[in-house]
Coordinates of C-alpha atoms and ligand atoms in Angstrom, one line a residue:
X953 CA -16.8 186.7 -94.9
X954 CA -15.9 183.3 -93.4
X955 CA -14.3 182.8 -96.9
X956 CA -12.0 185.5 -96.5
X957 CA -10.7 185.0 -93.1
X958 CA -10.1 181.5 -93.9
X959 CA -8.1 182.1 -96.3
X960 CA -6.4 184.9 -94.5
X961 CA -5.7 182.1 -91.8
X962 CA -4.0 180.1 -94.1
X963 CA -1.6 182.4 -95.4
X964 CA -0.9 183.2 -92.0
X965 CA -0.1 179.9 -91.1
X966 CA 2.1 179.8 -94.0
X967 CA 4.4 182.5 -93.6
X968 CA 4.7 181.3 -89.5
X969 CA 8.2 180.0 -88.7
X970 CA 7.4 179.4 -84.7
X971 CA 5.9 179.2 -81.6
X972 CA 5.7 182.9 -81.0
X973 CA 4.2 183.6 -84.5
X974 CA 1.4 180.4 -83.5
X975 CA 0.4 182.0 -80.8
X976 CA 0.1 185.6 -82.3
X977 CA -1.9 183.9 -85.2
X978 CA -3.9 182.2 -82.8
X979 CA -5.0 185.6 -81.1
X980 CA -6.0 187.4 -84.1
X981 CA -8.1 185.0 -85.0
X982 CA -9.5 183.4 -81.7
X983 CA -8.4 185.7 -78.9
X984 CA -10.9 188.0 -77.3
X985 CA -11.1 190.5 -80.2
X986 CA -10.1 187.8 -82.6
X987 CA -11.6 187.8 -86.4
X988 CA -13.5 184.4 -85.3
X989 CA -14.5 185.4 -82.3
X990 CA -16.3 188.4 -83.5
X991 CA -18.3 186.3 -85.9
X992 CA -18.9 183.8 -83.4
X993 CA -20.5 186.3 -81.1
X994 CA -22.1 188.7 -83.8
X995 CA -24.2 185.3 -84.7
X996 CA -26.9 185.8 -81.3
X997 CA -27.9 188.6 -84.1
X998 CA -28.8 187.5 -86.5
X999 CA -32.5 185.2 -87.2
X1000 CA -32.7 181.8 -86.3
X1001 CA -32.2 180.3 -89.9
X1002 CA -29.1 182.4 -90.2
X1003 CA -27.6 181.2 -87.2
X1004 CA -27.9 178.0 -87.6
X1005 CA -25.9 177.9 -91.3
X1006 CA -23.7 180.3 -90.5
X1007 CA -22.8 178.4 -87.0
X1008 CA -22.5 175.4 -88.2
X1009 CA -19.8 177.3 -90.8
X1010 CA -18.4 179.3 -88.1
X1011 CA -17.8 176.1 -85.5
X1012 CA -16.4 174.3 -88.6
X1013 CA -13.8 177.1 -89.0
X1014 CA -13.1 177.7 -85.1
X1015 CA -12.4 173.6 -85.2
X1016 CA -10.0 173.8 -88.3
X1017 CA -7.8 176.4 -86.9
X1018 CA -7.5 174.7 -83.5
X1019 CA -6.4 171.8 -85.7
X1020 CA -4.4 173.5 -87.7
X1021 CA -2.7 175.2 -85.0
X1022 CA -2.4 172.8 -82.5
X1023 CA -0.5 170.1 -85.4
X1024 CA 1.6 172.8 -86.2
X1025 CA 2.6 173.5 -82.9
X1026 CA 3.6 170.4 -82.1
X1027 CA 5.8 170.4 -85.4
X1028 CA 7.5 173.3 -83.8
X1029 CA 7.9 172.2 -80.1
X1030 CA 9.5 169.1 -81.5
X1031 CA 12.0 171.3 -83.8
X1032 CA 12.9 173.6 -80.8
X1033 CA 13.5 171.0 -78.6
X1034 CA 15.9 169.4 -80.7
X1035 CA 17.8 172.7 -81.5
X1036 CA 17.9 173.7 -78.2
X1037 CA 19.1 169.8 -76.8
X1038 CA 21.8 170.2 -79.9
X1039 CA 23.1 173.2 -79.1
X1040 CA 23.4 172.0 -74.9
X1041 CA 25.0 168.7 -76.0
X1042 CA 26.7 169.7 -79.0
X1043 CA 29.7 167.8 -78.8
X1044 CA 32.7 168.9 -81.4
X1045 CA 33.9 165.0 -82.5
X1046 CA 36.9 167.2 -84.1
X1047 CA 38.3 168.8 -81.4
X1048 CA 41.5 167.4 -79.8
X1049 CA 41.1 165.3 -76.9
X1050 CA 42.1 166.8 -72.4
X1051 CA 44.3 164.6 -70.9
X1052 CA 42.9 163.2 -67.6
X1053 CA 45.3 164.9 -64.5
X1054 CA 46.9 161.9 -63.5
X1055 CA 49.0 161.4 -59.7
X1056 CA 52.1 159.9 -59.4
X1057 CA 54.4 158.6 -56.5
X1058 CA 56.0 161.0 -54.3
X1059 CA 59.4 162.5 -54.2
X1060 CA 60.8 160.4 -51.6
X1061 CA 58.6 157.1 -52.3
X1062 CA 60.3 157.3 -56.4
X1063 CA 63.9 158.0 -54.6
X1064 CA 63.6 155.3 -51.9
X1065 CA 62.6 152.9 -54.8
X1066 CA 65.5 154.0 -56.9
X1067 CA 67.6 153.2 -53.6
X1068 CA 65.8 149.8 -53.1
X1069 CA 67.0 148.8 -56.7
X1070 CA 70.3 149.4 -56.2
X1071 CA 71.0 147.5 -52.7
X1072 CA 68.7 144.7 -54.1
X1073 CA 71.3 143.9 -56.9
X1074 CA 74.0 143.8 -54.3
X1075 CA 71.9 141.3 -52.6
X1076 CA 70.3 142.9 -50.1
X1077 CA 66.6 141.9 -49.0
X1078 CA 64.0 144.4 -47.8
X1079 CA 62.4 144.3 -44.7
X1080 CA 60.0 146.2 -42.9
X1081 CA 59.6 147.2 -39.0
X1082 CA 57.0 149.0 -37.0
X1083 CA 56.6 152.5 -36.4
X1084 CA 55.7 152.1 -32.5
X1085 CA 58.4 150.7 -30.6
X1086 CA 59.9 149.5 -27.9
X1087 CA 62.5 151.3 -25.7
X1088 CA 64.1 148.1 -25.6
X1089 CA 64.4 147.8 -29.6
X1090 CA 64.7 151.4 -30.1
X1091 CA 67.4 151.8 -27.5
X1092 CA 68.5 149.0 -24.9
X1093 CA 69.5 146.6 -27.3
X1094 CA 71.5 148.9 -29.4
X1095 CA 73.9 149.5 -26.9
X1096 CA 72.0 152.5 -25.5
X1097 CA 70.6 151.5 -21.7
X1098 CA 68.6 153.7 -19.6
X1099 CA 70.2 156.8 -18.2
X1100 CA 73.0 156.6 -20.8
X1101 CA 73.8 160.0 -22.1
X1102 CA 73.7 158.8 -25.9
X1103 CA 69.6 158.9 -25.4
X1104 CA 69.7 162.3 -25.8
X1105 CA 70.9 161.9 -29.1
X1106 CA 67.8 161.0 -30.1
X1107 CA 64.6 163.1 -29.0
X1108 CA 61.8 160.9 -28.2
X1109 CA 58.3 160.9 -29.1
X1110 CA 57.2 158.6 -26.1
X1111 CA 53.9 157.3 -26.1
X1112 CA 52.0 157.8 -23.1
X1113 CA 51.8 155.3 -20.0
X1114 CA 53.5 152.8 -21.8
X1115 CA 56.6 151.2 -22.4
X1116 CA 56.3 152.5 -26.1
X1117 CA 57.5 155.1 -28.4
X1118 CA 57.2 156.4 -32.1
X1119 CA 60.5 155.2 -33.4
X1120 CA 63.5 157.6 -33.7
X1121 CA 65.7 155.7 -36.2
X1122 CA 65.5 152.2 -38.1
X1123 CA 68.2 151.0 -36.2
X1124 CA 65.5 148.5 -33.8
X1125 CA 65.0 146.1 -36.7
X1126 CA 68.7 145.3 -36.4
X1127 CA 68.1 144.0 -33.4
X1128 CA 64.8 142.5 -34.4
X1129 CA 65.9 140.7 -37.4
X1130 CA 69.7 139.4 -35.3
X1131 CA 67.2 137.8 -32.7
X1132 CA 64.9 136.1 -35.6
X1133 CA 67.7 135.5 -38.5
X1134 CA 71.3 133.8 -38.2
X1135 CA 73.9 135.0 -40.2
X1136 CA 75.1 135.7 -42.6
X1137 CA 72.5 138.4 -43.8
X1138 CA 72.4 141.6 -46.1
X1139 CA 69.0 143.7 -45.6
X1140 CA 68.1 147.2 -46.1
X1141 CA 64.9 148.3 -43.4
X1142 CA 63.2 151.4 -45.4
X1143 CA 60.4 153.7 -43.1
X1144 CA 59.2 156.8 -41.2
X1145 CA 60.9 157.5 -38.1
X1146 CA 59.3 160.7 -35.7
X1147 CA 61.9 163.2 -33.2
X1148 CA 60.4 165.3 -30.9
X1149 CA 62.3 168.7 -32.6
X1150 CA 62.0 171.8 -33.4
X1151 CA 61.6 171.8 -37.2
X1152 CA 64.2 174.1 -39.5
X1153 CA 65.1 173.6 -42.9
X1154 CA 67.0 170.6 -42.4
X1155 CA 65.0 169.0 -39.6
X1156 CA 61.9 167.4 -39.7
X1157 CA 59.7 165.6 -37.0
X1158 CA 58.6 163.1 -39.2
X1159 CA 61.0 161.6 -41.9
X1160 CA 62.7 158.9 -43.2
X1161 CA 65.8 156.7 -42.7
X1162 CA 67.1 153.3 -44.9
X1163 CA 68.7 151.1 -42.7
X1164 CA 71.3 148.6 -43.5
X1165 CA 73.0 146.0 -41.9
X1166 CA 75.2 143.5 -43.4
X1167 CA 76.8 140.5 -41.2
X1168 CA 79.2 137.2 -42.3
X1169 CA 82.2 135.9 -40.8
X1170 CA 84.9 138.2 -42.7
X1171 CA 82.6 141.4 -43.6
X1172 CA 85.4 144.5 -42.5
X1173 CA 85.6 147.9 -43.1
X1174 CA 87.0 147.5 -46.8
X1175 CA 83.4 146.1 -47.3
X1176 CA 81.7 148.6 -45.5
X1177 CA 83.4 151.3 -48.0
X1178 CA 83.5 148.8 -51.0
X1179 CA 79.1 149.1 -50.5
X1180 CA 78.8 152.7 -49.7
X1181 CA 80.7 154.0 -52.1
X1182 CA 79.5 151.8 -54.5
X1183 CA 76.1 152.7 -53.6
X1184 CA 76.8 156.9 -53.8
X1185 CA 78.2 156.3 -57.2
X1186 CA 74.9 154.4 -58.4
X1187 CA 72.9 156.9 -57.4
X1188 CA 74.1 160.0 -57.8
X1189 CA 76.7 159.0 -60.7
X1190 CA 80.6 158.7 -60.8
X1191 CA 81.8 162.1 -60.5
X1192 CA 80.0 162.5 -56.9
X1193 CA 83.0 163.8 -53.9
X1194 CA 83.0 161.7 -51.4
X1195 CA 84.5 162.0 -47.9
X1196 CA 84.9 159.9 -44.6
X1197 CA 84.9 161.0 -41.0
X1198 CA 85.2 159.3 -37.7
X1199 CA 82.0 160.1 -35.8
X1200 CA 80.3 158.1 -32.7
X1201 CA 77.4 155.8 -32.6
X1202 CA 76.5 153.5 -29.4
X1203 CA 75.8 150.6 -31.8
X1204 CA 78.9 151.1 -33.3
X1205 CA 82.4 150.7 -32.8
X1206 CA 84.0 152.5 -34.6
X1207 CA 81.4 155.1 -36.0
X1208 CA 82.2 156.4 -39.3
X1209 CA 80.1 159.3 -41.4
X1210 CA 79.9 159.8 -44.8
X1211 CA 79.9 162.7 -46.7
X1212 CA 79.0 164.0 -50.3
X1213 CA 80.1 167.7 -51.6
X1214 CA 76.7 169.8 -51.3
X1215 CA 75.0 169.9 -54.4
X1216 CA 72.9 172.8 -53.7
X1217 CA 76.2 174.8 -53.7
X1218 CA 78.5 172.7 -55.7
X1219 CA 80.4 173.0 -52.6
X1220 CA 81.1 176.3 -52.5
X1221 CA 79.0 176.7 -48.8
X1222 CA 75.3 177.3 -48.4
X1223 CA 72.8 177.3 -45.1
X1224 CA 71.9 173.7 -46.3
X1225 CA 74.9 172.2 -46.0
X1226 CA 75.9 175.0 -42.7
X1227 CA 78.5 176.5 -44.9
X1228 CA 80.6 173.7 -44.9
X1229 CA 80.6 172.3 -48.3
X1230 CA 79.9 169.3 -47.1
X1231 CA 76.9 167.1 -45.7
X1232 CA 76.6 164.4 -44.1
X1233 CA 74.4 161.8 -45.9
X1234 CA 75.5 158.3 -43.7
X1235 CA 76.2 157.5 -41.0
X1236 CA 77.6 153.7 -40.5
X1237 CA 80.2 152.3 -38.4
X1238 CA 81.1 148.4 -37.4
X1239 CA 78.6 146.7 -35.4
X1240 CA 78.8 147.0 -31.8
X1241 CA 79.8 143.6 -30.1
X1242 CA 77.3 144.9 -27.0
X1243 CA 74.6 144.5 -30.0
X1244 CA 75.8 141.2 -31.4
X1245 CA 75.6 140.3 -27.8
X1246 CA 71.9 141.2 -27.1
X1247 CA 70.9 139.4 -30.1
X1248 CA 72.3 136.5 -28.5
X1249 CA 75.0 135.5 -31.6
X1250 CA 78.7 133.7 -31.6
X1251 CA 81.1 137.2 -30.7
X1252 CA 84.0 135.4 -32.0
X1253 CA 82.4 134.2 -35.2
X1254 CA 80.3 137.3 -37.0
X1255 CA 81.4 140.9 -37.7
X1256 CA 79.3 143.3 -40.0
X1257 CA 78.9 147.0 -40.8
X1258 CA 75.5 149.1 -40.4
X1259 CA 74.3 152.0 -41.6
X1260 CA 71.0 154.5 -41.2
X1261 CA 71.0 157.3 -44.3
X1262 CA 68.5 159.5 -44.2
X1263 CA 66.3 159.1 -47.3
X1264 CA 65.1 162.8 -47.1
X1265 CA 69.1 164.2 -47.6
X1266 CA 69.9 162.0 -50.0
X1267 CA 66.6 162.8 -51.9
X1268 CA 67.5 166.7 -51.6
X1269 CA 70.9 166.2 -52.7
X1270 CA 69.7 164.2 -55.6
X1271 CA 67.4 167.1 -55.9
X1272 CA 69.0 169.9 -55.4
X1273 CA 65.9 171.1 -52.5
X1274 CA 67.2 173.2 -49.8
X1275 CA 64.3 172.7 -47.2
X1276 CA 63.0 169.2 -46.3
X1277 CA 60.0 171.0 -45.3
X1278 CA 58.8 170.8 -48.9
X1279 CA 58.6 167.3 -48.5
X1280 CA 55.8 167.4 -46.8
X1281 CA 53.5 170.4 -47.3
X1282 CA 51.7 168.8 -50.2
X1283 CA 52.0 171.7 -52.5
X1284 CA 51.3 170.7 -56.0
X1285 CA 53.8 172.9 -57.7
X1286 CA 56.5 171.5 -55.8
X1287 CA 55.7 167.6 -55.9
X1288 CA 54.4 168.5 -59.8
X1289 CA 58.1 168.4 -60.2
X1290 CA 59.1 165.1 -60.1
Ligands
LIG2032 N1 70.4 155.3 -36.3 C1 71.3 156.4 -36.4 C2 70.6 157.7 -36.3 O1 69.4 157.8 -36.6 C3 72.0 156.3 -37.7 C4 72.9 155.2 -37.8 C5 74.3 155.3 -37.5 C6 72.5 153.9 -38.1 C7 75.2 154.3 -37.5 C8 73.4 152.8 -38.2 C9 74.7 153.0 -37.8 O2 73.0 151.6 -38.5 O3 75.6 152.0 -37.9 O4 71.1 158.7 -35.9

């Protein structure tokens, strides 16, 4: 009897393939109505002689199959384990590799660079001002005093209490650098400059201006021209239009604009460029003596040209972006662009 369900055990344990099948085999042979189990409790039955051989047989067998069964077992936890860790992890050494999403520099930082290179091989150094000012930088000592009418040119962000504001223009660190540096000096000032406006597709309250100033003892307007020109053709290449206008700055005398045929329109008119054909992309003019004066240098000895572009025009001209909005509403598929 104990013969036979040994060796029915053993082909069981055979033919198992898992931990599923362990356990069934385990039942039918040790559960509560297992094969084993019945002999083991059928023994109390039997006379005392009986039950001790056939016990000690019994016990034997119970022992075995635990063996048996908890060896195998562990044979099959440890396969499992590994299928299922291999099928988690499986990594497919085959398959072509993701690119990491990278960043890159933003449309106006890559165009301000490009603008940087050009003045820099004309000579010109970069320098770099603060964003809060002084009404005296920003305004008095450009030639624009208190109550003058010219301030409303420029609506200010003014800081509270104080005799600061956000500045409205890089035109202060003309002044700065006269009052620090002698001439003669060639610098371009890049930065952010703030207006208290009302924003539209060409308007912006935060944005950005290069400013440029260039001062010796026979700079005229041929050289003012000779460098602007020069500059548009650099950037945007030779075939750009070009025009100049008279226009008024207090800092300057005389105050000159120029102008580039509207590339979002080839020219033809659009709401960017008000119809016209035309925008404006710098404003310049001859330095005002009233500034060479505050900055405390020689009238008779220095003359120079300035100028102020705005970085975000040039960078949608380049560009061919009709709202300078874009600029800054960080949205991907517009900066992915560039
Ligand atoms: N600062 C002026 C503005 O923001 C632009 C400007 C005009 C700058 C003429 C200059 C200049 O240096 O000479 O409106």
């Amino acid at each position: 009897m104990l013969d036979r369900v040994k060796q029915n055990f053993l082909n069981d344990i055979e033919k198992s393939k898992d931990l599923k099948t362990l356990e069934n085999i385990y039942k039918k042979y040790l559960g509560r109505k297992g094969e084993l189990t019945k002999i083991l409790r059928s023994l109390k039955d039997l006379s005392e002689k009986e039950r001790k051989e056939k016990g000690k047989l019994a016990n034997n067998l119970r022992q075995e199959i635990e063996e048996v069964i908890k060896a195998k077992s562990k044979k099959f936890f440890i396969k499992s384990r590994h299928v299922s860790v291999m099928q988690k992890n499986w990594i497919d050494v085959t398959a072509p590799g993701k690119l990491p999403a990278q960043g890159h520099l933003h449309p106006i930082t890559l165009v301000q660079q490009e603008i940087e290179e050009i003045f820099q091989s004309m000579g010109f150094s970069i320098i770099n001002g603060p964003e809060v000012e002084t009404e005296h930088y920003n305004f008095d000592a450009l030639n624009v005093p208190k109550n003058h009418p010219a301030r409303d040119l420029w609506d200010t962000f003014w800081l509270k209490d104080i005799d600061l504001l956000l500045r409205t223009h890089t035109s202060p660190m003309q002044a700065r650098y006269m009052e620090k540096n002698n001439p003669p000096l060639r610098i371009i000032v890049p930065g952010r400059c703030f207006r208290h406006e009302a924003t539209d597709a060409s308007h912006e309250t935060t944005f950005h201006q290069i400013e440029g100033l260039m001062i010796g003892q026979n700079i005229s307007m041929a050289n003012l021209k000779g460098v602007l020109e020069g500059f548009m053709k650099r950037f945007y290449g030779p075939q750009v239009k070009l025009r100049w206008q008279p226009s008024y700055f207090p800092f300057t005398e005389p105050g000159l604009e120029l102008l580039m045929g509207c590339s979002v329109c080839g020219g033809k008119g659009c709401s960017t460029c008000g119809q016209s054909g035309w925008m404006e992309v710098i404003p310049c003019g001859m330095v005002h003596p009233n500034v060479f004066k505050s900055a405390g240098y020689v009238l008779e000895r220095w003359q120079g040209f300035a100028f102020g572009m705005g970085l975000d025009r040039i960078a949608m001209m380049k560009h061919k972006i009709d709202d300078i909005r874009l600029f800054y509403s960080n949205d991907l598929r517009f900066l992915n662009q560039f």
